[in-house]
XYZ file of C-alpha atoms in Angstrom:
520
model
C 46.456 234.907 -87.987
C 43.375 232.829 -87.590
C 43.764 229.185 -88.837
C 41.279 228.211 -91.667
C 38.521 226.043 -90.584
C 37.916 222.747 -92.281
C 34.764 222.496 -94.331
C 32.111 220.402 -92.627
C 32.399 217.648 -95.319
C 36.107 217.337 -94.654
C 35.673 217.141 -90.974
C 32.957 214.515 -91.299
C 35.301 212.358 -93.471
C 38.104 212.752 -91.038
C 35.975 211.754 -88.097
C 34.628 208.823 -90.121
C 38.017 207.611 -90.991
C 39.301 207.936 -87.325
C 36.175 206.096 -86.095
C 36.617 203.211 -88.749
C 40.347 202.793 -87.696
C 39.673 202.731 -84.007
C 36.681 200.394 -84.186
C 37.608 198.138 -87.029
C 38.193 194.300 -86.302
C 41.839 194.468 -87.060
C 42.655 197.418 -84.557
C 40.464 195.976 -81.739
C 42.050 192.499 -82.107
C 45.571 193.960 -82.035
C 44.675 195.927 -78.866
C 43.301 192.794 -77.188
C 46.480 190.874 -78.003
C 48.594 193.581 -76.794
C 46.832 193.713 -73.480
C 47.263 189.977 -73.120
C 51.053 190.402 -73.776
C 51.496 193.123 -71.302
C 49.559 191.135 -68.656
C 51.838 188.121 -69.170
C 54.926 190.297 -68.909
C 53.547 191.899 -65.741
C 53.004 188.486 -64.124
C 56.387 187.284 -65.135
C 58.048 190.435 -63.568
C 55.963 190.071 -60.356
C 57.030 186.408 -60.046
C 60.629 187.247 -60.261
C 60.939 189.024 -56.989
C 58.414 187.176 -54.952
C 58.234 183.490 -55.954
C 61.854 182.238 -55.687
C 60.807 178.601 -56.169
C 58.716 179.403 -59.315
C 61.621 181.439 -60.551
C 64.022 178.418 -60.182
C 61.486 176.071 -61.693
C 61.355 178.260 -64.749
C 65.136 178.178 -64.964
C 65.048 174.288 -65.067
C 62.213 174.439 -67.588
C 64.250 176.798 -69.782
C 67.132 174.323 -70.050
C 64.762 171.393 -70.551
C 63.063 173.278 -73.422
C 66.432 174.175 -74.992
C 67.538 170.514 -74.965
C 64.006 169.496 -76.407
C 64.269 172.060 -79.146
C 67.778 170.874 -80.125
C 66.499 167.290 -80.312
C 63.124 168.352 -81.974
C 63.063 167.597 -85.739
C 62.187 171.295 -86.671
C 64.054 173.257 -89.154
C 67.167 175.057 -87.439
C 65.918 178.360 -88.816
C 62.796 177.961 -86.590
C 64.687 176.505 -83.509
C 67.658 178.940 -83.303
C 65.436 182.152 -82.890
C 63.497 180.433 -80.074
C 66.743 179.140 -78.278
C 68.037 182.666 -78.493
C 64.824 184.277 -76.906
C 64.743 181.426 -74.207
C 68.398 182.217 -73.302
C 68.213 185.913 -73.662
C 65.111 186.370 -71.488
C 65.825 183.497 -69.099
C 64.017 182.364 -67.379
C 60.786 183.940 -68.649
C 61.610 183.187 -72.329
C 60.532 179.638 -71.574
C 57.007 181.012 -70.911
C 57.106 182.730 -74.296
C 57.801 179.455 -76.038
C 55.263 177.457 -74.116
C 52.579 180.095 -74.964
C 53.422 180.881 -78.549
C 55.920 178.219 -79.754
C 55.288 175.237 -82.027
C 54.475 172.921 -79.215
C 51.966 170.064 -79.296
C 49.585 172.140 -77.224
C 49.390 175.024 -79.584
C 49.063 172.709 -82.723
C 46.260 170.611 -81.127
C 43.520 172.904 -82.254
C 44.375 172.268 -85.769
C 45.624 168.724 -85.920
C 42.625 167.207 -84.260
C 40.920 166.853 -87.784
C 42.662 165.126 -90.653
C 42.220 165.940 -94.288
C 40.629 163.454 -96.624
C 43.059 161.072 -98.467
C 43.346 161.229 -102.020
C 43.061 157.450 -102.750
C 39.622 158.465 -103.891
C 41.162 159.305 -107.263
C 41.251 155.611 -108.275
C 37.361 155.550 -108.319
C 37.517 158.528 -110.874
C 40.083 157.139 -113.419
C 43.617 155.786 -113.419
C 46.000 158.645 -113.455
C 49.027 159.092 -115.805
C 51.559 159.192 -112.962
C 53.149 156.024 -114.042
C 53.134 157.156 -117.643
C 54.786 160.355 -116.920
C 57.587 158.607 -114.731
C 58.098 155.883 -117.562
C 58.227 158.385 -120.497
C 60.373 161.046 -118.734
C 62.677 159.497 -116.102
C 64.157 162.942 -115.468
C 60.909 163.972 -113.716
C 60.478 160.648 -111.850
C 61.715 162.028 -108.503
C 59.472 165.095 -108.463
C 56.525 163.163 -109.683
C 56.790 160.246 -107.302
C 57.462 162.584 -104.513
C 54.193 164.459 -105.040
C 52.292 161.231 -105.681
C 53.536 159.477 -102.548
C 53.789 162.649 -100.082
C 51.280 165.055 -101.202
C 48.964 162.095 -102.517
C 48.531 164.080 -105.875
C 48.789 162.277 -109.193
C 49.861 163.559 -112.542
C 47.374 163.863 -115.592
C 47.340 164.159 -119.315
C 44.098 164.992 -121.166
C 44.273 168.500 -119.649
C 44.171 171.664 -121.799
C 46.278 174.574 -120.100
C 46.181 178.229 -120.414
C 48.872 180.812 -118.998
C 47.670 184.302 -117.934
C 50.635 186.857 -117.653
C 48.307 189.422 -115.821
C 45.539 189.167 -113.452
C 43.145 191.038 -115.684
C 43.326 188.247 -118.303
C 42.542 185.501 -115.779
C 39.659 187.598 -114.528
C 37.915 188.121 -117.860
C 38.354 184.316 -118.473
C 36.900 183.375 -115.122
C 33.894 185.597 -115.578
C 32.989 183.654 -118.894
C 33.447 180.298 -117.181
C 31.500 181.161 -114.070
C 28.483 182.101 -116.343
C 28.577 178.530 -117.761
C 28.481 176.702 -114.359
C 25.721 174.088 -114.119
C 26.685 171.846 -111.229
C 28.878 173.606 -108.669
C 31.389 176.295 -107.887
C 34.165 176.089 -105.440
C 36.290 179.178 -104.614
C 39.114 179.417 -101.902
C 41.051 182.509 -101.434
C 43.388 184.289 -99.092
C 41.934 187.728 -99.795
C 38.435 188.847 -101.007
C 37.670 192.526 -101.080
C 34.541 194.231 -102.465
C 35.129 196.209 -105.670
C 35.090 195.886 -109.434
C 36.385 192.375 -109.430
C 34.632 190.790 -106.515
C 31.250 192.562 -107.117
C 31.049 191.224 -110.616
C 31.991 187.695 -109.520
C 29.454 187.804 -106.662
C 26.671 188.889 -109.012
C 27.163 185.757 -111.045
C 27.442 183.542 -108.007
C 24.119 184.917 -106.592
C 22.394 184.195 -110.005
C 23.882 180.585 -109.981
C 22.845 180.047 -106.401
C 19.350 181.069 -107.237
C 19.398 178.566 -110.127
C 20.337 175.675 -107.837
C 24.041 175.545 -108.549
C 26.073 174.602 -105.428
C 28.311 177.426 -104.374
C 30.974 177.111 -101.620
C 33.414 179.871 -100.784
C 36.192 179.541 -98.364
C 38.252 182.621 -97.325
C 41.064 183.047 -94.807
C 39.768 184.964 -91.929
C 43.083 186.806 -91.286
C 43.619 187.539 -94.859
C 40.242 189.107 -95.161
C 40.260 190.853 -91.650
C 40.869 194.254 -93.205
C 39.065 193.929 -96.471
C 35.652 192.331 -95.329
C 33.313 193.747 -92.801
C 32.542 191.750 -89.689
C 29.642 189.315 -90.240
C 30.219 189.298 -94.179
C 29.901 185.376 -94.251
C 26.273 185.921 -92.939
C 25.575 188.125 -95.877
C 26.798 185.575 -98.401
C 24.769 182.780 -96.577
C 21.689 184.713 -97.023
C 22.360 184.705 -100.819
C 22.373 180.907 -100.745
C 26.153 180.490 -100.716
C 27.946 177.967 -98.417
C 30.738 179.883 -96.657
C 33.768 178.893 -94.472
C 36.041 181.384 -92.722
C 39.168 179.463 -92.541
C 40.917 179.168 -89.115
C 38.891 181.964 -87.528
C 40.843 184.555 -85.794
C 40.431 184.886 -82.080
C 42.287 187.801 -80.404
C 44.506 185.376 -78.224
C 48.239 184.957 -77.989
C 48.919 181.596 -79.874
C 50.793 180.278 -82.707
C 48.181 178.227 -84.545
C 46.824 181.540 -85.954
C 49.984 181.645 -88.066
C 48.564 178.802 -90.120
C 46.882 180.597 -92.852
C 45.122 179.464 -95.996
C 47.142 181.164 -98.725
C 45.717 179.244 -101.643
C 43.846 180.489 -104.571
C 41.652 177.939 -106.179
C 38.455 178.256 -108.360
C 36.847 175.119 -109.671
C 33.756 175.236 -112.021
C 31.837 172.120 -112.476
C 34.882 169.941 -112.004
C 35.981 170.686 -115.532
C 37.585 174.024 -115.267
C 40.019 175.114 -112.597
C 42.026 178.349 -111.931
C 44.934 178.953 -109.580
C 48.008 181.144 -109.357
C 48.920 184.306 -107.338
C 45.807 186.328 -107.966
C 43.430 186.969 -105.130
C 39.829 188.623 -105.624
C 40.661 192.370 -105.164
C 41.069 195.193 -107.512
C 44.739 195.581 -107.320
C 45.298 192.133 -108.642
C 43.708 193.212 -112.000
C 45.196 196.761 -112.003
C 41.696 198.415 -111.259
C 43.316 200.041 -108.144
C 46.885 201.233 -107.850
C 48.610 200.525 -104.685
C 52.362 199.834 -105.444
C 52.637 200.804 -109.084
C 51.780 198.282 -111.653
C 50.773 195.004 -110.095
C 52.262 191.991 -111.928
C 50.690 188.697 -111.197
C 50.053 185.447 -113.069
C 47.690 182.495 -113.180
C 46.676 179.318 -114.970
C 43.477 177.837 -116.270
C 43.190 173.859 -116.410
C 40.480 172.295 -118.331
C 39.955 168.453 -118.191
C 41.331 165.614 -116.079
C 43.961 167.577 -114.101
C 41.237 169.640 -112.564
C 40.354 166.777 -110.222
C 43.495 167.709 -108.172
C 42.260 171.232 -107.456
C 38.860 169.804 -106.548
C 40.376 167.415 -104.108
C 42.538 170.158 -102.543
C 39.457 172.409 -102.037
C 37.542 169.532 -100.454
C 40.341 168.567 -98.151
C 40.412 171.954 -96.436
C 36.733 172.292 -96.561
C 36.227 169.020 -94.699
C 39.095 170.068 -92.321
C 37.228 173.135 -91.463
C 33.709 171.876 -91.323
C 34.477 168.483 -89.692
C 32.698 166.753 -92.575
C 34.290 163.948 -94.627
C 33.806 163.746 -98.452
C 33.344 160.050 -99.075
C 33.501 160.226 -102.806
C 34.874 162.405 -105.517
C 32.457 161.134 -108.231
C 29.976 163.931 -107.771
C 32.692 166.498 -108.312
C 34.951 164.774 -110.986
C 35.575 166.063 -114.447
C 33.135 164.993 -117.108
C 35.249 166.113 -119.988
C 38.806 165.389 -121.315
C 40.816 167.895 -123.233
C 43.712 167.610 -125.665
C 47.035 168.334 -123.851
C 50.671 168.767 -124.832
C 52.114 167.789 -121.540
C 51.413 166.594 -118.050
C 50.036 168.536 -115.181
C 50.268 167.706 -111.503
C 48.530 170.188 -109.023
C 49.610 169.723 -105.397
C 49.277 171.441 -101.860
C 51.481 171.984 -98.887
C 50.308 171.937 -95.305
C 52.176 173.175 -92.153
C 50.452 170.290 -90.119
C 52.723 167.514 -91.360
C 56.461 167.044 -91.233
C 56.943 167.515 -95.038
C 57.970 170.728 -96.471
C 56.462 169.745 -99.998
C 56.821 173.082 -101.748
C 60.334 173.628 -100.775
C 61.310 170.044 -101.793
C 59.660 170.406 -105.141
C 61.651 173.686 -105.860
C 64.830 172.216 -104.713
C 64.310 169.100 -106.887
C 63.834 171.370 -109.825
C 66.878 173.430 -109.156
C 69.118 170.380 -108.349
C 68.071 168.609 -111.543
C 68.482 171.751 -113.864
C 71.197 171.415 -116.515
C 70.887 174.799 -118.101
C 68.762 177.482 -116.271
C 66.440 178.196 -113.306
C 64.284 181.510 -113.299
C 62.341 182.346 -110.310
C 59.919 185.191 -109.527
C 58.830 185.884 -106.039
C 57.394 188.925 -104.041
C 59.316 187.849 -100.930
C 62.708 186.235 -100.394
C 63.402 184.827 -96.957
C 65.361 181.726 -97.335
C 66.582 179.037 -95.089
C 70.072 177.497 -95.302
C 68.871 174.440 -97.379
C 67.472 176.666 -100.080
C 70.460 179.146 -100.039
C 72.769 176.276 -100.466
C 70.686 174.732 -103.375
C 70.683 178.036 -105.368
C 74.244 178.888 -104.690
C 75.423 175.431 -105.664
C 73.408 175.520 -108.934
C 74.917 178.916 -109.851
C 78.430 177.788 -108.859
C 77.853 174.770 -111.271
C 77.210 176.952 -114.211
C 73.502 177.008 -114.136
C 71.950 180.233 -115.077
C 69.996 181.066 -111.891
C 67.896 184.316 -111.879
C 65.562 185.605 -109.375
C 63.103 188.555 -109.912
C 61.765 190.481 -106.877
C 59.427 193.597 -106.687
C 60.739 197.120 -107.471
C 58.027 198.625 -105.204
C 57.423 196.749 -101.977
C 54.123 196.191 -100.308
C 55.882 195.549 -96.914
C 59.034 197.534 -96.224
C 60.255 195.438 -93.513
C 60.020 192.113 -95.506
C 61.417 194.091 -98.414
C 64.525 194.814 -96.422
C 64.867 191.301 -95.554
C 64.551 190.262 -99.118
C 67.344 192.603 -100.114
C 69.558 191.284 -97.253
C 70.100 187.875 -99.222
C 71.248 189.623 -102.389
C 74.874 189.818 -101.591
C 75.286 186.106 -100.621
C 73.368 184.884 -103.561
C 75.212 187.232 -106.074
C 78.586 186.267 -104.841
C 77.651 182.660 -105.738
C 76.730 183.698 -109.217
C 72.898 184.258 -108.858
C 71.611 187.051 -110.913
C 68.981 189.281 -109.248
C 66.527 191.777 -110.712
C 63.927 194.090 -109.314
C 60.771 194.809 -111.287
C 60.781 198.506 -111.541
C 57.358 199.328 -112.851
C 55.781 198.166 -109.455
C 54.924 195.248 -107.364
C 55.708 191.726 -108.610
C 53.380 189.245 -106.849
C 53.588 186.253 -109.107
C 55.127 183.128 -107.655
C 56.770 180.962 -110.414
C 59.827 178.835 -111.092
C 60.998 177.348 -114.381
C 63.910 174.980 -114.940
C 65.417 174.465 -118.443
C 62.622 174.441 -121.129
C 60.672 171.604 -119.621
C 59.150 172.004 -116.179
C 57.600 174.898 -114.398
C 55.578 175.471 -111.330
C 52.808 178.282 -111.131
C 51.018 178.816 -107.767
C 50.636 180.644 -104.514
C 54.176 179.607 -103.061
C 56.539 182.514 -102.065
C 60.222 181.857 -101.657
C 60.070 182.580 -97.847
C 59.537 180.755 -94.575
C 55.838 181.474 -94.204
C 54.974 179.734 -97.525
C 57.343 176.876 -96.927
C 56.396 176.073 -93.286
C 53.399 178.018 -92.066
C 50.865 178.336 -94.733
C 48.406 176.187 -96.656
C 49.769 176.585 -100.192
C 49.199 175.116 -103.583
C 50.855 174.971 -107.028
C 50.757 173.279 -110.421
C 53.745 171.476 -111.979
C 53.809 171.489 -115.747
C 55.910 168.898 -117.431
C 56.720 169.204 -121.128
C 53.921 171.534 -121.548
C 53.489 174.608 -123.758
C 52.949 176.522 -120.447
C 56.588 175.992 -119.525
C 57.714 178.093 -122.512
C 55.033 180.786 -121.740
C 56.250 181.002 -118.129
C 59.923 181.231 -119.248
C 59.041 183.869 -121.782
C 56.973 185.841 -119.355
C 59.829 185.921 -116.902
C 62.297 186.998 -119.461
C 60.033 189.872 -120.561
C 59.612 190.891 -116.817
C 63.455 190.893 -116.610
C 63.551 193.200 -119.572
C 61.556 195.820 -117.467
C 63.545 195.206 -114.396
C 66.741 196.664 -112.927
C 69.640 194.004 -112.501
C 71.195 194.402 -109.015
C 75.042 194.738 -109.517
C 78.180 195.369 -107.388
C 77.733 199.274 -107.577
C 74.253 198.779 -106.226
C 75.519 196.494 -103.349
C 78.140 199.085 -102.470
C 75.820 201.979 -102.468
C 73.294 200.126 -100.294
C 73.413 201.592 -96.587
C 75.290 199.248 -94.441
C 72.967 199.818 -91.503
C 70.035 198.836 -93.292
C 71.789 195.638 -94.338
C 72.790 194.666 -90.874
C 69.567 195.666 -89.377
C 67.702 193.511 -92.091
C 70.148 190.552 -91.452
C 69.433 190.688 -87.687
C 65.690 190.842 -88.404
C 65.874 187.886 -90.866
C 66.904 185.806 -87.967
C 63.456 186.086 -86.500
C 61.466 185.807 -89.710
C 60.321 182.245 -88.810
C 58.567 183.609 -85.718
C 56.814 186.309 -87.516
């Protein structure tokens, strides 16, 4: 029987699809990196039998690196996988670490430029940091930590609005972008042409033509599969200033792990948006990828926006080798009535502080009644596991909500590998059955919450540039709590029966894989 022929249009689409896959930037880059890896492995194998002195030298270097790693003030979750690799593939494992480990050489490219310091806030207006610490001593530890370590003050005179879905934030952002008169700053991990981005870009073009200063910063790896090569030139031709953060070069190294995962939009210094929502259609449920996309964000209006502006300028200066000498041109010009305090902050992989994780652990440790967390990914170090388990064992109502439909199956398996240990300590875990839960929030009791870009995983805590906003005694806290409870009502609670029915092979495999999560 003769096979039916594909229609000409179908064949054309198939050829176009294959051509696009083979010659897109992501495929070519992956191929080049693979060639480099194979080349390095080949050289190491060749050395093994022919250069006995080099082989013995590598053995000595391996042990020196192990000692150095043990003494190095890195998190054990990062050091242990590398020690295993160095020992298991001795002596060539040492070369892997020297090429791709967290060494001073690999960090040098990024740390050569220092971000601006936020003492420039004083030229704007005295903050309300001291007022918050005096009025609410319970929040002093968290507030002072962010003020001294992250250099981010706390503010009153800031109106706050919480968006339980991306589509609500999107509609609000469109209205505010149309009102811009001075400048628009946008910093996102992912931008993808479609309904959301195209409508925003149309406004940006109009504003740029009218003389409004437009700056856009997007992560080069985050947008690798969503934006065509040279897209920044198209934006520049429209009068928009563009930065591709930490440009991807197809070379084996670790500094490319340091991605800009932040989502920030600042308009005239008076209005700021942040949260988990990128500029792509799935975030507003105009394109279905993994069921219903549940995401959240916040809008700040007034004094507290200056923190978001400073965060944007820090990475902009970092990327362009410029230095902003004053925040006066970008400061808020309005104050808005508020019912609490706000403190936007950022986390960086280039210092020795795990700001986001410390903020979360402070909140969990100080909680007296409850801690609710939503996160798309769960990959925890020992410190966070201990903090969560101790809280639950102390009688605190600890609940964690994760996706019901995953976007990354491997990471999803790792997420599930933590369920048993947490549940045995009394933590209640839920999976959002309608689809993919991408929101990143934590709320403790009824008086403090964080909404931001920070996942409960190693990459967010240690490898990414992240941001979040703490709300103290704000109406947003109750809205975050109510939103999580509503999400829980649509979710499946993981119980003992579920754990017993989960395939043990998957569980063991995910547990082994989770050991190397810090290196991925």
